[in-house]
mmCIF file of C-alpha atoms in Angstrom:
data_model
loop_
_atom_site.group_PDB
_atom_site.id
_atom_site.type_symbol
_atom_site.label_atom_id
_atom_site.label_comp_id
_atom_site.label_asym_id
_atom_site.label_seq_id
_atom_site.Cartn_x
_atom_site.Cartn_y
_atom_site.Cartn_z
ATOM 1 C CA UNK A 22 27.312 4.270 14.095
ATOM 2 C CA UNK A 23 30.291 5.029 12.142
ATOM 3 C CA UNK A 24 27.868 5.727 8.803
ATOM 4 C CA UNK A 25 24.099 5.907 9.239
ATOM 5 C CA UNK A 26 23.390 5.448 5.679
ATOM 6 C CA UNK A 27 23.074 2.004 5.324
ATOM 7 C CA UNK A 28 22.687 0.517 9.044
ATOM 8 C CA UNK A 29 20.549 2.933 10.532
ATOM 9 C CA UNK A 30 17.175 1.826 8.170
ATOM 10 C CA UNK A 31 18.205 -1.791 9.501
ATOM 11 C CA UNK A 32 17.767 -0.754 13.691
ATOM 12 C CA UNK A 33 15.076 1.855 12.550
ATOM 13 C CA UNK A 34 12.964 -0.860 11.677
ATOM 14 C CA UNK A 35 13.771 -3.435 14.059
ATOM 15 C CA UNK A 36 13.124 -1.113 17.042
ATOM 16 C CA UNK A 37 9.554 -0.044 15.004
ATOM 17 C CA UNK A 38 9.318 -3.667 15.299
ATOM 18 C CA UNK A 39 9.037 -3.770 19.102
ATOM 19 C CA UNK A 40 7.425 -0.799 19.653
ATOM 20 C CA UNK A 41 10.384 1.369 20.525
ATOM 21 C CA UNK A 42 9.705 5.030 19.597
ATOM 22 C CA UNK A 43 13.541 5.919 17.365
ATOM 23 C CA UNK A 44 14.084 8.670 15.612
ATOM 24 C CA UNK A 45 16.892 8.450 12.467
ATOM 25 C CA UNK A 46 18.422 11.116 10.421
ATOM 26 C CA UNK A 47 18.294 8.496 7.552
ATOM 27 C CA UNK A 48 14.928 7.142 7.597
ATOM 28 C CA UNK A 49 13.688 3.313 5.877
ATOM 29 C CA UNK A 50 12.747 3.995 2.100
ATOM 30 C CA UNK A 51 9.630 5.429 2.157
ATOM 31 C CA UNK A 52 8.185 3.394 -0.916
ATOM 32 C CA UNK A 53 9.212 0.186 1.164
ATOM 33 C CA UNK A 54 7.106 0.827 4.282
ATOM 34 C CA UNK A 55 4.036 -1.472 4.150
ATOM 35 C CA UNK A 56 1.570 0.656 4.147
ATOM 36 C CA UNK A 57 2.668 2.504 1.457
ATOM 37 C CA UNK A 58 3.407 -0.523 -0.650
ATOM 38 C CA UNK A 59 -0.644 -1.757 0.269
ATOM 39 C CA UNK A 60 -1.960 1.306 -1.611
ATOM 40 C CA UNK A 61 0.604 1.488 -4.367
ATOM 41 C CA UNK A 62 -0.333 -2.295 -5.506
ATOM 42 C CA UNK A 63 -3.857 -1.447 -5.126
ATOM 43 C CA UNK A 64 -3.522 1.522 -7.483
ATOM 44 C CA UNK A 65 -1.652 -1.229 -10.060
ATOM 45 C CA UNK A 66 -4.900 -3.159 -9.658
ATOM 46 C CA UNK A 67 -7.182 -0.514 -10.064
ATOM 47 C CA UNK A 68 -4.853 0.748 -13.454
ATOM 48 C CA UNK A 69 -4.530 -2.915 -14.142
ATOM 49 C CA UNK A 70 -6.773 -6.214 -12.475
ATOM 50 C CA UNK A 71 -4.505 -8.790 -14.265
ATOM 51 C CA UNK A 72 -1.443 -7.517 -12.075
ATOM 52 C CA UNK A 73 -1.094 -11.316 -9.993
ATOM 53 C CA UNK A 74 1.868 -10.294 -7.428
ATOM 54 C CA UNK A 75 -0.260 -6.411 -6.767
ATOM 55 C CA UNK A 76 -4.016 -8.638 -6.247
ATOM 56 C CA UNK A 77 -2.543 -10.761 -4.685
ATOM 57 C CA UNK A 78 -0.456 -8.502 -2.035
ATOM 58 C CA UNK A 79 -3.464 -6.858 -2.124
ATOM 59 C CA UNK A 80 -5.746 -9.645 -0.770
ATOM 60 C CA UNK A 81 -3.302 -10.403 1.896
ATOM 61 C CA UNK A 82 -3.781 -6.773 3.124
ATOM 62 C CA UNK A 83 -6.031 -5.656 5.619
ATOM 63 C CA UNK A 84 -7.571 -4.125 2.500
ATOM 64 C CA UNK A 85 -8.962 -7.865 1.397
ATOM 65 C CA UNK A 86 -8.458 -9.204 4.331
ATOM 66 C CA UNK A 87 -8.413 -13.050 2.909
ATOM 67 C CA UNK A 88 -5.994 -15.910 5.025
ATOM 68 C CA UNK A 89 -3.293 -17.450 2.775
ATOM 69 C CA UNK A 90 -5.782 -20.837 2.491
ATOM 70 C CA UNK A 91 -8.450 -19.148 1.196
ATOM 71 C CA UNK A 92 -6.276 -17.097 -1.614
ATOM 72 C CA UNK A 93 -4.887 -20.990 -2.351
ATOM 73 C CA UNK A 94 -8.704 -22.444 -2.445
ATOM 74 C CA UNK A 95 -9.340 -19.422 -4.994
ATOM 75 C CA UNK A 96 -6.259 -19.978 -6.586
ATOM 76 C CA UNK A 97 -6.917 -23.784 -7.525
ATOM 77 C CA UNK A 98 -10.206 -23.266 -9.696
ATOM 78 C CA UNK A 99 -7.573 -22.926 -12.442
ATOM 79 C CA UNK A 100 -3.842 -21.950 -11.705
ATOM 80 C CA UNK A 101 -3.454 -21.101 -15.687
ATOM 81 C CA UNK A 102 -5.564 -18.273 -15.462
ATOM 82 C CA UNK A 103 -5.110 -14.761 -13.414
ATOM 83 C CA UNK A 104 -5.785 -14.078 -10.238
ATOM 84 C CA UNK A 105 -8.938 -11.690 -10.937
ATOM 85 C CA UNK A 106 -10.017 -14.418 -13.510
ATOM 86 C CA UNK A 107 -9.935 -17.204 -10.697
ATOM 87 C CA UNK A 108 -11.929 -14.328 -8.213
ATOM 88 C CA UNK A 109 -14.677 -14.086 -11.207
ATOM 89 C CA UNK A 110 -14.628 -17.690 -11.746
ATOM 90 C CA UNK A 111 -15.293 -18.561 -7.284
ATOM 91 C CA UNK A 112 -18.300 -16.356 -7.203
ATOM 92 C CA UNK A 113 -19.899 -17.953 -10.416
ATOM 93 C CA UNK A 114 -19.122 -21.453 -8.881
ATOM 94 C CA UNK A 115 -19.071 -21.461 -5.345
ATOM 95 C CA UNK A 116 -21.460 -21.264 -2.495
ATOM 96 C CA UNK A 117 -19.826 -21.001 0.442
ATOM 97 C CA UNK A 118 -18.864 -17.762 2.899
ATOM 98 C CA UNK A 119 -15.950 -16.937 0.890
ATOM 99 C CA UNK A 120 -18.163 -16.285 -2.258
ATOM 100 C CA UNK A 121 -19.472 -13.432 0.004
ATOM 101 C CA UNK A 122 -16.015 -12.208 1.119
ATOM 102 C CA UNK A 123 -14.506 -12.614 -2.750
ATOM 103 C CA UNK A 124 -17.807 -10.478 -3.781
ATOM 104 C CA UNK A 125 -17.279 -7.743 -1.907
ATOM 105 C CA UNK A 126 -13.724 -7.563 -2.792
ATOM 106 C CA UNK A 127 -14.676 -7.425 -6.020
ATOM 107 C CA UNK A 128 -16.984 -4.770 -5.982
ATOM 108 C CA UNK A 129 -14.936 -2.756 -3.896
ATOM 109 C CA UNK A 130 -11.887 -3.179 -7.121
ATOM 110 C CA UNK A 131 -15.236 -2.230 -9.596
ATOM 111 C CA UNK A 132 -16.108 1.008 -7.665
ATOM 112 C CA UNK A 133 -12.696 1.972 -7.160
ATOM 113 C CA UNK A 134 -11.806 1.306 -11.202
ATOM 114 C CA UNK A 135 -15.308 3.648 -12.267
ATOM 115 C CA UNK A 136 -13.800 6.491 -9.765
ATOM 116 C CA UNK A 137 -10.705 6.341 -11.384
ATOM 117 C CA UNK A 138 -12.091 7.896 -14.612
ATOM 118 C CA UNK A 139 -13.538 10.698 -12.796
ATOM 119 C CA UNK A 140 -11.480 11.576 -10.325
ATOM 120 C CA UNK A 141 -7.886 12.761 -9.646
ATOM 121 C CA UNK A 142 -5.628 10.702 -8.388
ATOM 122 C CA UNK A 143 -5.245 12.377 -4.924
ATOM 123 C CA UNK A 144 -9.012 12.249 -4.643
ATOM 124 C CA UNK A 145 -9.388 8.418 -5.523
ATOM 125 C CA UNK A 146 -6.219 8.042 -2.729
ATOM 126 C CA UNK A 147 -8.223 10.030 -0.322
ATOM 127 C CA UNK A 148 -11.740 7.930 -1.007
ATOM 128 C CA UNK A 149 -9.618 4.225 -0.655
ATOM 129 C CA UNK A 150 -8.280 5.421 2.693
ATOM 130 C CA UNK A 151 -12.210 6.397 3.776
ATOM 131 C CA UNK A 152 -13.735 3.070 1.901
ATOM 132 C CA UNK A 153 -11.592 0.778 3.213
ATOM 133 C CA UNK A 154 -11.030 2.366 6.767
ATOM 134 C CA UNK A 155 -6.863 1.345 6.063
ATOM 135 C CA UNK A 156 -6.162 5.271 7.256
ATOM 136 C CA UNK A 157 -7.317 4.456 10.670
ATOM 137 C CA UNK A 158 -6.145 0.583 10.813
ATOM 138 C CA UNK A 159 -2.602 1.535 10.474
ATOM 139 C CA UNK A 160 -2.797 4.183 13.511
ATOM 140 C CA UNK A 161 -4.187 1.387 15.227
ATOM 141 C CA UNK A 162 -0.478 -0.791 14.491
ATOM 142 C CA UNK A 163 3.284 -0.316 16.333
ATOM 143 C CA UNK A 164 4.095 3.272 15.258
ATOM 144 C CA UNK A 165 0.840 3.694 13.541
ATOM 145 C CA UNK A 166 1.342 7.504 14.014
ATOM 146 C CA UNK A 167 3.952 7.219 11.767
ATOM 147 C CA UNK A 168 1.855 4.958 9.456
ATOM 148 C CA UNK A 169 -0.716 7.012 9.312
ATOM 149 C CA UNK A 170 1.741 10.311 8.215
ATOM 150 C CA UNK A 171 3.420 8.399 5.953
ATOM 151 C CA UNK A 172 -0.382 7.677 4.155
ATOM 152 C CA UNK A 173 -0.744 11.147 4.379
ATOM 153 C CA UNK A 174 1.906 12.230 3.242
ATOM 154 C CA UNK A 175 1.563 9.781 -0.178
ATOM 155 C CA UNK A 176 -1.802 11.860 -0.276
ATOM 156 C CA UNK A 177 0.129 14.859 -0.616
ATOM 157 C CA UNK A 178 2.636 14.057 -2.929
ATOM 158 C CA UNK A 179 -0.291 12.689 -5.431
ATOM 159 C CA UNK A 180 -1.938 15.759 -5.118
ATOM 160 C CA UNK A 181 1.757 17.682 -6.124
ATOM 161 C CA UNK A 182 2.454 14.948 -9.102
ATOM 162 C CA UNK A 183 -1.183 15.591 -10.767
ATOM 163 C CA UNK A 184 0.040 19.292 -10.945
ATOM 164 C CA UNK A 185 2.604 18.487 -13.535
ATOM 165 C CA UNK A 186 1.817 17.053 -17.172
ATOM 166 C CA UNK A 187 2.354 13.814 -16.846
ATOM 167 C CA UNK A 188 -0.618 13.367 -14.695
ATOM 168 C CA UNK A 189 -2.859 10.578 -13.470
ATOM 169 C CA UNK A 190 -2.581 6.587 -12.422
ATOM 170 C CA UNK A 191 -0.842 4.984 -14.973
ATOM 171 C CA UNK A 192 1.777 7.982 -14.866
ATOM 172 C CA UNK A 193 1.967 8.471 -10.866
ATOM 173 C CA UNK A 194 2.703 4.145 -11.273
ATOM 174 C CA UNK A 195 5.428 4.446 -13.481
ATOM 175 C CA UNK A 196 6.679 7.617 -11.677
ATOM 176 C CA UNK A 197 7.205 5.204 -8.268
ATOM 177 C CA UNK A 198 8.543 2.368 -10.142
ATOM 178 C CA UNK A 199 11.329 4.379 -11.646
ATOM 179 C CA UNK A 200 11.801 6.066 -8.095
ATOM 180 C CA UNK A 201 12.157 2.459 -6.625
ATOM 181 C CA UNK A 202 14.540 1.317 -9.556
ATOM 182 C CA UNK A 203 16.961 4.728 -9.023
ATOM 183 C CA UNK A 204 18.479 6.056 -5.945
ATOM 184 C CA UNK A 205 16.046 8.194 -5.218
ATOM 185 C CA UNK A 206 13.031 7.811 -3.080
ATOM 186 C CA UNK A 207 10.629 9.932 -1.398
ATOM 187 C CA UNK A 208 11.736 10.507 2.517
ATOM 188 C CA UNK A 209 9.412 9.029 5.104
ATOM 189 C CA UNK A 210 7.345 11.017 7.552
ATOM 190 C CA UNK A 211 8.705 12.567 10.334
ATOM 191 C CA UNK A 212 6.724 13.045 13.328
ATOM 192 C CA UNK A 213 9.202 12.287 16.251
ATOM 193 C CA UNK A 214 11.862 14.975 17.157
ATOM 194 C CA UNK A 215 15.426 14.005 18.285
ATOM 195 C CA UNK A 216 15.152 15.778 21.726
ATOM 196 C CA UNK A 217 12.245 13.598 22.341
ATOM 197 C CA UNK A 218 11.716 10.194 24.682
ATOM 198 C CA UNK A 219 13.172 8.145 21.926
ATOM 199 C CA UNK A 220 16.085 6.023 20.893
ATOM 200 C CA UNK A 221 18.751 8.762 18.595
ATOM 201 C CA UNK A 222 20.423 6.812 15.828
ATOM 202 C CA UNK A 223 23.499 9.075 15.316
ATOM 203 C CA UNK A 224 26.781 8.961 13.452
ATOM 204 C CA UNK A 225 29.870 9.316 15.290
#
């Protein structure tokens, strides 16, 4: 490429896509890979339940696991309240399966909210990954090596932001949000070398 800056992200993923081991000197936006992005909206929920777009993104996830027609049967009990209000609501009213499935969600989100007063944020990071077995579901996706680093490495950087003052959820949340608004992220993982069986995205 004549500039890798602004292409190279665009093969990168497309070739992740089909299972085609690539290796980039400009690596996708770290804070945009889906994995990332699961846990980030799930720490929104935990700091905040009444975040709609982070439940519901969160639901969708391997995390909640729930189809888009079951999120819509949820959804119509009443469409003027929140999500989490409409997840209370289904287990009070309903009987079926998904009362189980919306249960354990929910007291999965009520576990996860108590740790968060107790523990530091890298720790509560650590104890999603082993709860919800999401660590070892992404290695088990295309590239899921590079899933699973890219987890890790969000591990590592919480444990690095709680050293500073402006420590815990709330401020590691607004800390990502301004790194997504600026031009500044955090680099992806790395585990692939360029002399290795993989497609080189280079600039001329």
């Amino acid at each position: 490429l004549r500039s890798t800056k602004s292409s190279a992200p665009i093969f990168e993923k497309e070739l992740v896509k089909n299972n085609i081991p690539v290796f980039s000197d400009i690596t996708a936006e770290y804070l945009d890979t889906i994995e990332v992005q699961t846990i980030i909206n799930l720490l929104k929920v935990i700091d905040n339940p009444l975040n709609d777009i982070g439940l519901v993104s969160v639901m969708r996830s391997p995390i909640g696991n729930f189809t888009d027609n079951e999120i819509l049967e949820i959804r119509l009990e009443n469409r003027d309240e929140s999500v989490y209000s409409n997840l209370i609501n289904f287990c009070a009213s309903d009987k079926s399966e998904l009362k189980e499935k919306v249960q354990k969600f929910l007291y999965n989100l009520d576990i996860w909210k108590k740790e968060s007063e107790y523990l530091n944020l890298a720790e509560l990071i650590w104890k999603i990954y082993v709860d919800s077995g999401f660590l070892n579901y992404v290695g088990l996706m295309p590239n899921g090596i590079l899933r699973q680093a890219n987890l890790k490495m969000l591990f590592e950087r919480a444990k690095e932001y709680e050293k500073t003052s402006f420590s815990g959820l709330f401020n590691f949340i607004r800390f990502t949000e301004k790194l997504r608004s600026g031009n500044s992220d955090m680099s992806a993982a790395k585990i692939i070398g360029e002399n290795e069986n993989v497609v080189r995205i280079m600039s001329i």
